[in-house]
Coordinates of C-alpha atoms in Angstrom, one line a residue:
X615 CA -16.1 89.1 -4.9
X616 CA -19.7 88.9 -6.2
X617 CA -20.3 90.4 -9.6
X618 CA -23.5 92.4 -10.0
X619 CA -23.2 94.3 -13.3
X620 CA -26.2 94.5 -15.6
X621 CA -26.7 91.1 -17.2
X622 CA -27.4 90.2 -20.8
X623 CA -28.2 86.6 -21.2
X624 CA -27.9 84.0 -23.9
X625 CA -31.2 83.7 -25.8
X626 CA -31.0 80.0 -26.2
X627 CA -28.5 77.5 -24.9
X628 CA -29.5 78.7 -21.4
X629 CA -33.0 77.5 -22.3
X630 CA -31.4 74.1 -21.5
X631 CA -29.0 75.1 -18.8
X632 CA -31.2 77.5 -16.8
X633 CA -34.6 79.1 -16.9
X634 CA -33.2 82.4 -18.2
X635 CA -31.5 81.3 -20.3
X636 CA -33.3 65.9 -52.2
X637 CA -34.1 68.3 -54.3
X638 CA -33.9 67.3 -58.0
X639 CA -35.8 69.9 -60.1
X640 CA -34.7 73.5 -60.2
X641 CA -38.1 75.1 -60.0
X642 CA -36.7 78.6 -60.7
X643 CA -36.7 78.8 -64.5
X644 CA -36.7 77.0 -67.9
X645 CA -36.7 78.2 -71.5
X646 CA -38.1 75.0 -72.9
X647 CA -41.6 73.4 -73.4
X648 CA -42.3 69.7 -74.2
X649 CA -45.2 69.3 -76.6
X650 CA -46.7 65.8 -77.5
X651 CA -49.0 65.8 -80.5
X652 CA -51.7 63.2 -80.9
X653 CA -50.7 62.5 -84.5
X654 CA -47.4 63.1 -86.2
X655 CA -47.2 65.4 -89.3
X656 CA -47.1 63.6 -92.6
X657 CA -44.8 66.1 -94.3
X658 CA -42.5 69.0 -93.6
X659 CA -45.3 71.4 -94.6
X660 CA -47.6 69.8 -92.0
X661 CA -44.8 69.9 -89.5
X662 CA -44.4 73.7 -90.1
X663 CA -48.2 74.1 -89.7
X664 CA -48.1 72.2 -86.5
X665 CA -45.3 74.5 -85.2
X666 CA -47.4 77.5 -86.1
X667 CA -49.9 76.3 -83.6
X668 CA -47.6 77.3 -80.8
X669 CA -46.9 80.8 -82.2
X670 CA -50.1 82.5 -80.9
X671 CA -49.8 81.3 -77.3
X672 CA -46.2 82.3 -77.4
X673 CA -47.0 85.7 -78.9
X674 CA -49.5 86.4 -76.2
X675 CA -46.6 86.3 -73.7
X676 CA -44.3 88.3 -76.0
X677 CA -42.2 85.2 -76.9
X678 CA -40.8 83.6 -80.0
X679 CA -40.4 79.8 -80.1
X680 CA -38.3 77.4 -82.2
X681 CA -38.2 73.7 -82.4
X682 CA -35.1 72.0 -81.0
X683 CA -35.6 68.2 -81.4
X684 CA -37.9 65.2 -81.1
X685 CA -37.5 63.0 -78.0
X686 CA -37.5 59.3 -77.8
X687 CA -41.2 59.5 -76.8
X688 CA -42.1 61.3 -80.0
X689 CA -42.6 64.6 -78.2
X690 CA -41.2 67.9 -79.4
X691 CA -38.9 70.2 -77.5
X692 CA -39.6 73.8 -78.1
X693 CA -37.2 76.6 -77.0
X694 CA -38.3 80.2 -76.0
X695 CA -36.2 83.2 -76.7
X696 CA -35.8 84.0 -73.0
X697 CA -35.9 82.3 -69.6
X698 CA -39.3 81.7 -68.1
X699 CA -40.2 81.4 -64.5
X700 CA -41.9 78.1 -63.7
X701 CA -45.3 79.9 -63.4
X702 CA -44.8 81.4 -66.8
X703 CA -43.8 78.1 -68.4
X704 CA -46.8 76.4 -66.9
X705 CA -49.1 79.1 -68.2
X706 CA -47.6 78.8 -71.7
X707 CA -47.8 75.0 -71.7
X708 CA -51.5 75.2 -70.7
X709 CA -52.2 77.8 -73.4
X710 CA -50.5 75.6 -76.1
X711 CA -52.5 72.6 -75.0
X712 CA -55.8 74.6 -75.0
X713 CA -55.2 76.2 -78.3
X714 CA -54.6 73.1 -80.4
X715 CA -56.9 70.0 -80.1
X716 CA -54.0 67.9 -81.7
X717 CA -51.9 68.5 -78.6
X718 CA -52.0 65.5 -76.3
X719 CA -50.1 67.4 -73.6
X720 CA -47.7 70.2 -73.1
X721 CA -45.4 70.8 -70.0
X722 CA -42.4 72.8 -68.9
X723 CA -39.0 71.1 -69.6
X724 CA -37.7 71.4 -66.1
X725 CA -34.0 72.1 -65.4
X726 CA -32.6 69.3 -63.3
X727 CA -29.6 69.7 -61.0
X728 CA -27.6 67.4 -58.8
X729 CA -29.1 67.4 -55.4
X730 CA -26.3 68.2 -53.0
X731 CA -26.2 66.1 -49.8
X732 CA -23.2 66.8 -47.7
X733 CA -21.0 63.8 -46.6
X734 CA -20.7 65.2 -43.1
X735 CA -21.4 62.1 -40.9
X736 CA -23.9 63.8 -38.6
X737 CA -25.8 65.6 -41.3
X738 CA -28.7 63.1 -41.1
X739 CA -29.3 64.4 -37.5
X740 CA -29.7 68.0 -38.7
X741 CA -33.5 67.8 -39.3
X742 CA -33.6 71.5 -39.1
X743 CA -31.9 71.7 -42.5
X744 CA -34.0 69.3 -44.6
X745 CA -37.1 67.9 -43.0
X746 CA -40.4 69.1 -44.6
X747 CA -42.3 69.9 -41.4
X748 CA -39.8 72.0 -39.3
X749 CA -36.8 72.4 -41.7
X750 CA -35.7 75.2 -43.9
X751 CA -35.2 73.5 -47.3
X752 CA -31.4 74.0 -47.2
X753 CA -30.3 71.3 -49.7
X754 CA -32.4 73.0 -52.5
X755 CA -30.8 76.3 -51.7
X756 CA -27.3 74.9 -51.8
X757 CA -27.8 74.1 -55.5
X758 CA -27.7 77.9 -55.9
X759 CA -25.7 79.4 -53.0
X760 CA -23.5 78.3 -50.2
X761 CA -22.7 81.8 -48.7
X762 CA -19.4 82.4 -50.5
X763 CA -18.1 85.9 -50.2
X764 CA -20.4 86.9 -47.2
X765 CA -19.2 87.8 -43.7
X766 CA -21.5 87.1 -40.7
X767 CA -20.6 88.6 -37.3
X768 CA -21.5 86.5 -34.3
X769 CA -21.9 88.8 -31.3
X770 CA -21.8 86.3 -28.5
X771 CA -19.4 84.5 -26.1
X772 CA -16.6 84.3 -28.7
X773 CA -15.6 81.0 -30.2
X774 CA -13.5 77.9 -29.6
X775 CA -11.1 76.8 -32.4
X776 CA -12.9 73.8 -33.8
X777 CA -11.9 71.6 -36.7
X778 CA -15.3 72.0 -38.3
X779 CA -15.2 75.8 -38.1
X780 CA -11.6 77.0 -38.3
X781 CA -11.5 77.5 -42.0
X782 CA -14.4 79.9 -41.8
X783 CA -13.2 82.0 -38.8
X784 CA -11.8 85.5 -39.5
X785 CA -10.1 87.9 -37.1
X786 CA -12.5 88.9 -34.3
X787 CA -12.3 91.0 -31.2
X788 CA -12.9 90.6 -27.4
X789 CA -15.1 93.5 -26.4
X790 CA -15.5 92.5 -22.7
X791 CA -14.1 95.4 -20.7
X792 CA -14.6 93.9 -17.2
X793 CA -11.9 91.5 -16.1
X794 CA -14.2 89.3 -14.0
X795 CA -16.7 88.9 -16.8
X796 CA -13.9 88.3 -19.4
X797 CA -12.5 85.5 -17.4
X798 CA -9.3 85.5 -19.5
X799 CA -7.0 87.5 -17.3
X800 CA -7.7 90.9 -18.8
X801 CA -10.1 93.2 -20.6
X802 CA -10.5 94.0 -24.2
X803 CA -8.1 92.5 -26.7
X804 CA -7.8 90.9 -30.2
X805 CA -8.4 87.4 -28.9
X806 CA -12.0 86.5 -29.3
X807 CA -11.6 82.9 -28.2
X808 CA -14.0 81.7 -25.5
X809 CA -12.1 80.7 -22.3
X810 CA -15.3 79.4 -20.7
X811 CA -18.2 81.1 -18.9
X812 CA -18.8 78.7 -16.1
X813 CA -20.2 80.0 -12.8
X814 CA -19.6 79.0 -9.3
X815 CA -22.5 79.3 -6.8
X816 CA -23.2 83.0 -6.1
X817 CA -20.8 84.4 -8.7
X818 CA -23.5 86.8 -10.0
X819 CA -25.2 87.6 -6.7
X820 CA -26.7 85.8 -3.7
X821 CA -27.8 82.3 -4.8
X822 CA -27.1 83.3 -8.5
X823 CA -26.5 80.7 -9.6
X824 CA -27.5 78.3 -6.8
X825 CA -25.3 75.5 -8.2
X826 CA -22.2 75.2 -10.4
X827 CA -23.2 76.2 -13.9
X828 CA -21.0 74.7 -16.7
X829 CA -19.5 76.6 -19.6
X830 CA -21.9 77.0 -22.5
X831 CA -19.6 77.5 -25.5
X832 CA -22.7 79.3 -26.9
X833 CA -20.9 81.4 -29.5
X834 CA -19.3 78.3 -30.9
X835 CA -22.7 76.6 -31.3
X836 CA -24.2 79.6 -32.9
X837 CA -21.3 80.0 -35.3
X838 CA -21.5 76.3 -36.3
X839 CA -25.2 76.7 -37.2
X840 CA -24.3 79.5 -39.6
X841 CA -21.0 78.3 -41.1
X842 CA -19.8 74.9 -40.1
X843 CA -17.8 73.5 -43.0
X844 CA -19.8 71.1 -45.2
X845 CA -18.8 68.1 -47.3
X846 CA -15.5 67.7 -45.4
X847 CA -16.4 64.3 -44.0
X848 CA -16.6 65.8 -40.5
X849 CA -19.4 66.5 -38.1
X850 CA -22.1 68.8 -39.3
X851 CA -23.0 71.3 -42.1
X852 CA -23.8 75.0 -41.6
X853 CA -26.6 76.8 -43.3
X854 CA -24.2 78.9 -45.2
X855 CA -21.2 76.7 -45.0
X856 CA -18.9 78.8 -47.2
X857 CA -19.7 82.1 -45.4
X858 CA -17.1 83.5 -43.0
X859 CA -17.5 84.3 -39.4
X860 CA -16.2 87.3 -37.5
X861 CA -16.6 86.6 -33.8
X862 CA -17.3 89.6 -31.5
X863 CA -17.0 88.4 -27.9
X864 CA -19.4 90.3 -25.6
X865 CA -20.6 87.7 -23.1
X866 CA -18.7 86.0 -20.4
X867 CA -19.3 85.1 -16.7
X868 CA -22.7 86.5 -15.6
X869 CA -23.4 87.9 -19.1
X870 CA -22.2 91.1 -20.6
X871 CA -22.8 94.9 -20.6
X872 CA -24.9 96.9 -23.0
X873 CA -22.0 99.3 -23.7
X874 CA -19.7 96.4 -24.8
X875 CA -22.4 95.0 -27.0
X876 CA -23.1 98.3 -28.6
X877 CA -19.4 98.8 -29.5
X878 CA -19.3 95.2 -30.9
X879 CA -22.4 95.8 -33.1
X880 CA -20.9 99.1 -34.5
X881 CA -17.5 97.5 -35.0
X882 CA -18.9 94.4 -36.7
X883 CA -20.5 96.4 -39.5
X884 CA -17.3 98.4 -40.1
X885 CA -17.8 101.4 -37.7
X886 CA -15.1 102.9 -35.7
X887 CA -14.7 102.2 -31.9
X888 CA -12.1 104.1 -29.9
X889 CA -9.1 102.1 -29.0
X890 CA -10.2 99.1 -31.1
X891 CA -8.5 98.2 -34.4
X892 CA -10.7 98.6 -37.5
X893 CA -12.6 95.5 -38.6
X894 CA -10.9 94.4 -41.8
X895 CA -13.9 92.2 -42.7
X896 CA -17.1 94.2 -42.2
X897 CA -20.1 92.0 -41.9
X898 CA -23.3 92.1 -44.0
X899 CA -25.1 90.1 -41.4
X900 CA -24.9 90.5 -37.6
X901 CA -26.3 87.7 -35.4
X902 CA -27.3 88.6 -31.9
X903 CA -28.5 85.6 -29.9
X904 CA -28.8 87.4 -26.5
X905 CA -31.2 89.6 -24.7
X906 CA -32.7 90.9 -21.5
X907 CA -36.0 92.4 -20.4
X908 CA -36.7 96.0 -20.9
X909 CA -37.2 98.6 -23.6
X910 CA -34.7 99.2 -26.4
X911 CA -32.3 101.8 -25.1
X912 CA -31.0 104.7 -27.1
X913 CA -27.5 103.3 -27.2
X914 CA -28.6 99.9 -28.5
X915 CA -30.9 101.5 -31.1
X916 CA -28.2 103.9 -32.3
X917 CA -25.8 100.9 -32.7
X918 CA -28.3 99.0 -34.7
X919 CA -29.1 102.1 -36.8
X920 CA -25.3 102.5 -37.4
X921 CA -24.9 98.9 -38.5
X922 CA -27.9 99.1 -40.9
X923 CA -26.7 102.4 -42.4
X924 CA -23.5 100.4 -43.3
X925 CA -25.6 97.8 -45.1
X926 CA -25.7 95.1 -42.3
X927 CA -28.8 93.1 -41.5
X928 CA -29.2 92.6 -37.8
X929 CA -30.8 89.2 -36.9
X930 CA -31.9 88.8 -33.3
X931 CA -33.3 86.0 -31.1
X932 CA -36.8 86.8 -29.9
X933 CA -36.1 85.2 -26.5
X934 CA -37.2 82.1 -24.6
X935 CA -39.6 83.3 -21.9
X936 CA -42.9 82.4 -23.6
X937 CA -43.8 86.1 -23.5
X938 CA -44.4 89.0 -25.9
X939 CA -41.0 90.0 -27.4
X940 CA -42.1 93.7 -27.0
X941 CA -40.8 93.3 -23.5
X942 CA -37.3 92.1 -24.5
X943 CA -34.4 93.9 -26.0
X944 CA -32.8 94.0 -28.5
X945 CA -35.7 92.0 -30.1
X946 CA -37.8 95.1 -29.6
X947 CA -35.4 97.5 -31.3
X948 CA -36.4 99.1 -34.6
X949 CA -34.9 97.6 -37.8
X950 CA -33.9 94.2 -36.4
X951 CA -35.2 90.8 -37.7
X952 CA -36.6 89.2 -34.5
X953 CA -36.8 85.4 -34.9
X954 CA -39.1 83.0 -33.0
X955 CA -38.6 79.3 -32.7
X956 CA -40.5 76.3 -34.1
X957 CA -40.1 72.7 -33.2
X958 CA -39.6 69.6 -35.3
X959 CA -43.3 69.5 -36.2
X960 CA -43.1 73.1 -37.5
X961 CA -45.2 74.4 -34.6
X962 CA -44.5 76.9 -31.9
X963 CA -41.7 75.9 -29.5
X964 CA -43.0 75.8 -25.9
X965 CA -40.4 78.3 -24.8
X966 CA -40.4 80.9 -27.6
X967 CA -41.3 84.5 -27.3
X968 CA -43.8 85.8 -29.8
X969 CA -45.7 88.9 -30.7
X970 CA -46.2 91.6 -33.4
X971 CA -42.5 92.4 -33.5
X972 CA -41.5 88.9 -34.5
X973 CA -40.7 88.9 -38.2
X974 CA -40.5 85.1 -38.9
X975 CA -39.6 81.8 -37.3
X976 CA -36.9 79.1 -37.7
X977 CA -36.1 75.7 -36.2
X978 CA -35.1 76.0 -32.5
X979 CA -36.1 72.7 -31.0
X980 CA -38.4 71.9 -28.1
X981 CA -38.5 71.5 -24.3
X982 CA -38.9 68.9 -22.9
X983 CA -37.9 66.3 -25.4
X984 CA -35.2 64.2 -26.8
X985 CA -31.9 65.8 -27.8
X986 CA -32.6 64.6 -31.3
X987 CA -35.4 67.1 -31.6
X988 CA -33.1 70.0 -30.9
X989 CA -30.4 71.7 -33.0
X990 CA -27.0 70.0 -33.5
X991 CA -23.9 72.1 -33.9
X992 CA -20.3 72.6 -33.0
X993 CA -19.4 72.6 -29.3
X994 CA -16.6 71.8 -26.8
X995 CA -16.3 69.1 -24.1
X996 CA -15.0 71.4 -21.4
X997 CA -17.3 71.8 -18.4
X998 CA -15.3 74.8 -17.2
X999 CA -12.1 75.5 -19.2
X1000 CA -11.8 74.3 -22.8
X1001 CA -11.5 70.7 -23.7
X1002 CA -11.5 68.9 -27.1
X1003 CA -13.9 69.6 -30.0
X1004 CA -17.3 68.1 -29.8
X1005 CA -20.9 68.5 -31.1
X1006 CA -24.0 68.9 -29.1
X1007 CA -27.8 69.7 -29.2
X1008 CA -29.1 73.0 -27.9
X1009 CA -32.6 74.5 -28.1
X1010 CA -33.8 78.0 -28.1
X1011 CA -34.3 81.1 -30.2
X1012 CA -30.5 81.5 -30.2
X1013 CA -30.5 78.5 -32.6
X1014 CA -33.4 80.0 -34.7
X1015 CA -31.7 83.3 -35.2
X1016 CA -28.4 82.0 -36.7
X1017 CA -30.4 79.8 -39.0
X1018 CA -32.0 82.9 -40.4
X1019 CA -28.6 84.7 -40.4
X1020 CA -27.3 81.8 -42.5
X1021 CA -30.2 82.1 -45.0
X1022 CA -29.5 85.9 -45.2
X1023 CA -25.9 85.0 -46.1
X1024 CA -27.1 82.7 -48.9
X1025 CA -29.2 85.5 -50.3
X1026 CA -26.4 88.1 -50.1
X1027 CA -24.0 85.7 -51.8
X1028 CA -26.1 85.7 -55.0
X1029 CA -27.2 89.4 -54.7
X1030 CA -24.6 91.4 -52.7
X1031 CA -26.4 94.7 -53.4
X1032 CA -29.4 93.8 -51.2
X1033 CA -30.1 96.4 -48.5
X1034 CA -31.2 95.4 -45.0
X1035 CA -34.8 96.2 -45.7
X1036 CA -34.7 94.1 -48.9
X1037 CA -33.3 91.2 -46.9
X1038 CA -36.0 91.5 -44.3
X1039 CA -38.8 91.7 -46.9
X1040 CA -37.5 88.8 -48.9
X1041 CA -37.0 86.6 -45.9
X1042 CA -40.6 87.2 -44.8
X1043 CA -42.3 87.1 -48.2
X1044 CA -40.8 83.7 -49.0
X1045 CA -41.6 81.9 -45.8
X1046 CA -43.9 78.9 -45.8
X1047 CA -47.1 78.5 -43.9
X1048 CA -46.8 76.9 -40.4
X1049 CA -47.8 73.3 -40.6
X1050 CA -48.7 73.4 -36.9
X1051 CA -50.0 76.2 -34.7
X1052 CA -47.7 79.1 -34.1
X1053 CA -49.4 82.1 -32.7
X1054 CA -47.8 85.5 -33.4
X1055 CA -44.7 83.9 -34.8
X1056 CA -44.4 86.2 -37.8
X1057 CA -44.8 85.6 -41.5
X1058 CA -44.0 81.9 -41.4
X1059 CA -41.0 79.5 -41.4
X1060 CA -37.9 80.6 -43.2
X1061 CA -37.5 78.9 -46.6
X1062 CA -33.9 79.1 -47.8
X1063 CA -34.4 78.0 -51.4
X1064 CA -37.4 80.4 -51.9
X1065 CA -35.4 83.2 -50.3
X1066 CA -32.4 82.7 -52.5
X1067 CA -34.7 82.5 -55.6
X1068 CA -36.3 85.8 -54.6
X1069 CA -32.9 87.4 -54.2
X1070 CA -32.1 86.6 -57.8
X1071 CA -35.4 88.0 -59.0
X1072 CA -37.5 84.9 -59.1
X1073 CA -39.8 84.9 -56.0
X1074 CA -42.1 82.0 -55.4
X1075 CA -45.8 82.4 -56.0
X1076 CA -47.8 84.3 -58.6
X1077 CA -47.9 88.0 -59.6
X1078 CA -50.7 90.3 -58.9
X1079 CA -53.0 90.7 -61.9
X1080 CA -54.8 93.9 -62.3
X1081 CA -57.1 95.7 -62.4
X1082 CA -58.3 94.1 -59.2
X1083 CA -59.8 97.2 -57.5
X1084 CA -63.2 95.7 -56.7
X1085 CA -64.9 92.4 -56.0
X1086 CA -66.1 92.4 -59.6
X1087 CA -62.5 92.6 -60.8
X1088 CA -61.0 90.4 -58.0
X1089 CA -58.1 88.2 -58.9
X1090 CA -59.0 84.6 -58.5
X1091 CA -56.7 82.5 -56.3
X1092 CA -57.3 78.8 -57.3
X1093 CA -54.9 77.0 -55.0
X1094 CA -54.4 76.9 -51.3
X1095 CA -51.1 78.1 -49.9
X1096 CA -50.6 80.6 -52.7
X1097 CA -48.3 83.6 -52.3
X1098 CA -49.2 86.7 -54.4
X1099 CA -46.4 89.1 -55.1
X1100 CA -48.0 92.5 -55.3
X1101 CA -47.7 96.3 -54.8
X1102 CA -49.8 99.1 -53.5
X1103 CA -50.1 101.4 -56.5
X1104 CA -51.3 104.5 -54.6
X1105 CA -52.6 105.6 -51.2
X1106 CA -56.2 105.0 -52.4
X1107 CA -55.5 101.5 -53.8
X1108 CA -57.5 98.5 -52.7
X1109 CA -56.6 95.0 -54.1
X1110 CA -59.2 92.3 -54.1
X1111 CA -58.6 88.5 -54.3
X1112 CA -61.4 85.9 -54.8
X1113 CA -61.2 82.5 -53.1
X1114 CA -63.6 79.5 -53.4
X1115 CA -63.4 78.2 -49.8
X1116 CA -64.3 74.5 -49.4
X1117 CA -66.8 73.6 -46.7
X1118 CA -65.4 73.3 -43.2
X1119 CA -62.2 75.1 -43.9
X1120 CA -60.5 78.1 -42.4
X1121 CA -59.2 80.8 -44.7
X1122 CA -56.0 82.5 -43.5
X1123 CA -54.8 85.6 -45.2
X1124 CA -51.2 86.5 -44.2
X1125 CA -50.2 90.0 -45.4
X1126 CA -46.5 90.8 -45.4
X1127 CA -45.8 94.5 -46.0
X1128 CA -42.5 96.0 -46.8
X1129 CA -40.7 97.1 -43.6
X1130 CA -41.6 100.8 -44.0
X1131 CA -45.3 100.4 -44.8
X1132 CA -48.6 99.7 -43.0
X1133 CA -51.2 97.9 -45.1
X1134 CA -54.3 96.2 -43.8
X1135 CA -56.4 93.2 -44.8
X1136 CA -60.1 92.3 -44.7
X1137 CA -62.1 89.2 -45.5
X1138 CA -65.7 89.6 -46.9
X1139 CA -68.4 87.1 -47.8
X1140 CA -70.3 87.3 -51.1
X1141 CA -72.9 89.7 -49.6
X1142 CA -70.2 92.2 -48.7
X1143 CA -70.2 91.4 -44.9
X1144 CA -66.9 91.8 -43.2
X1145 CA -66.1 88.5 -41.6
X1146 CA -62.4 88.9 -40.8
X1147 CA -59.8 91.6 -40.5
X1148 CA -56.3 92.5 -39.2
X1149 CA -54.9 95.9 -38.4
X1150 CA -51.2 95.8 -37.5
X1151 CA -48.6 98.5 -37.5
X1152 CA -45.8 99.6 -39.9
X1153 CA -43.8 96.6 -41.1
X1154 CA -45.8 94.2 -39.0
X1155 CA -47.4 91.0 -40.5
X1156 CA -51.2 91.1 -40.6
X1157 CA -53.0 87.7 -40.2
X1158 CA -56.8 87.6 -40.8
X1159 CA -58.8 84.4 -40.5
X1160 CA -62.3 83.2 -41.2
X1161 CA -63.7 79.8 -40.3
X1162 CA -66.3 78.6 -42.7
X1163 CA -68.8 76.1 -41.4
X1164 CA -70.8 75.5 -44.7
X1165 CA -70.9 72.1 -46.4
X1166 CA -70.3 73.3 -49.9
X1167 CA -67.7 75.8 -51.2
X1168 CA -68.4 79.4 -50.6
X1169 CA -66.9 82.5 -52.3
X1170 CA -64.9 84.9 -50.2
X1171 CA -63.0 88.1 -51.0
X1172 CA -59.7 89.2 -49.4
X1173 CA -59.0 93.0 -49.6
X1174 CA -55.6 94.5 -49.1
X1175 CA -55.6 98.3 -48.7
X1176 CA -53.3 101.2 -47.8
X1177 CA -52.9 102.8 -44.4
X1178 CA -49.5 104.5 -44.6
X1179 CA -46.0 104.1 -46.1
X1180 CA -44.8 103.5 -49.6
X1181 CA -46.5 103.0 -52.9
X1182 CA -45.5 101.8 -56.3
X1183 CA -43.5 98.8 -57.5
X1184 CA -40.4 99.6 -55.5
X1185 CA -41.5 101.1 -52.1
X1186 CA -45.1 99.7 -52.2
X1187 CA -44.3 96.0 -52.3
X1188 CA -46.2 93.4 -50.3
X1189 CA -46.8 89.7 -50.3
X1190 CA -50.1 88.0 -49.5
X1191 CA -50.3 84.3 -48.6
X1192 CA -53.7 82.7 -48.8
X1193 CA -54.1 79.3 -47.2
X1194 CA -57.1 77.2 -46.4

């Protein structure tokens, strides 16, 4: 009997199978400054006078300093009375050096940590975790968080018991209500294991599929990206390798139904579903690597709203059709974090969906190309029914989404009180600039270390310095690829930033508003002429650019201003990345 129910498809592994388808320095903080004087004091009185030379720079920052010791190099180690961000420490060191001609140099005394590199034998193939172009800077994040205490729900094909995953799998549920789709001899039950979703020719309709389609084990691959055990001398490492996975099985032969997916999303976050036992481990992150064309239906939107109201962030694959994600659901639902895919070079994957609704991007591989350029994770050898454990490379936004889910788990592990909107904003505002072209791919590439730092209250970049309400008062941004952490103080506020743009460069101003606000961005030349602008909607990233053809540096101003939404330091937050 041919099965023709409405189909939800995997947002990634099927990109392969069918067309549908060293960190050493802790840059976060220090409370010490190293000062090297040109000449040593001749007496204790002179030494005390020398120390007083640091008091004024410290006082300007509201600090008190004391001397700790002299190093083997003859430099002095000074300790502040509170922790300083790296930016603060660098400013203090520069002020000390500028204030005393006898100071040869002053610099932050950086905190060093052991750089964790897992002993998993195939870790070196996981470029998506550590490479500088397309990776997510995971080793640096692991110095601070491994996802302990966080539950991530994987709404997918279920899971296969796997030696590299078993320790992190919690009790799940099989939500597939149709026996044919479930392919396990029945409908809904407490067994979320994946029996296989292979398709014989015509199983889903005339010539659909045309040939035998093997089982994907998609949910197992997704779960491994998030939480494969690390440092166990086996296989691979997950992004949040100490997080726990609750599998919610919704996809089987020919996909899955909206009503089953809706129940799974609500249940995963701790909501009640008739006839289904309560979820004993409600998730703070829900990964949905599936989708179909069409608008976001009321049922799906209500399920997402229900999950978010219980504190769960909903991370969704943008899709693999090289189209605007506005046409694909649930990527087009309100409140989700839709994730696009970048390749190993950090540029736009050829298959990824894009558009204004995409929040950010993460590694998802490339088509065509070698397997080694795709994403390695846990898998199964069975072509139909299950076989032994294995590992394999898949590509797609289904791989990008769980990468972001893993980073969200790292953040929530260090700051469990983060609300879904907080997670979204911090994920976006800590991204890094695309090293290769990625049009309408959101704020940037997810940066796990920066996101974890931001969750603990130490975001990367520099603070807004006011007043900056006119070009005359504009805050000067000296370095390319600078992130400014700022806030819209009122509905009449305009914040100005000054850039000296080198000849032949393109200025890119990426404005990341908080999820509930709409702020806009303009670029002006020195005569006040508008040369670039961006006007996106609420919670949408604005990207304004200006290509400068001059031979010498020119001065340009970037203006951020209010259109609608929140104001003040809490509800008016935004981040501005300036790159050239």
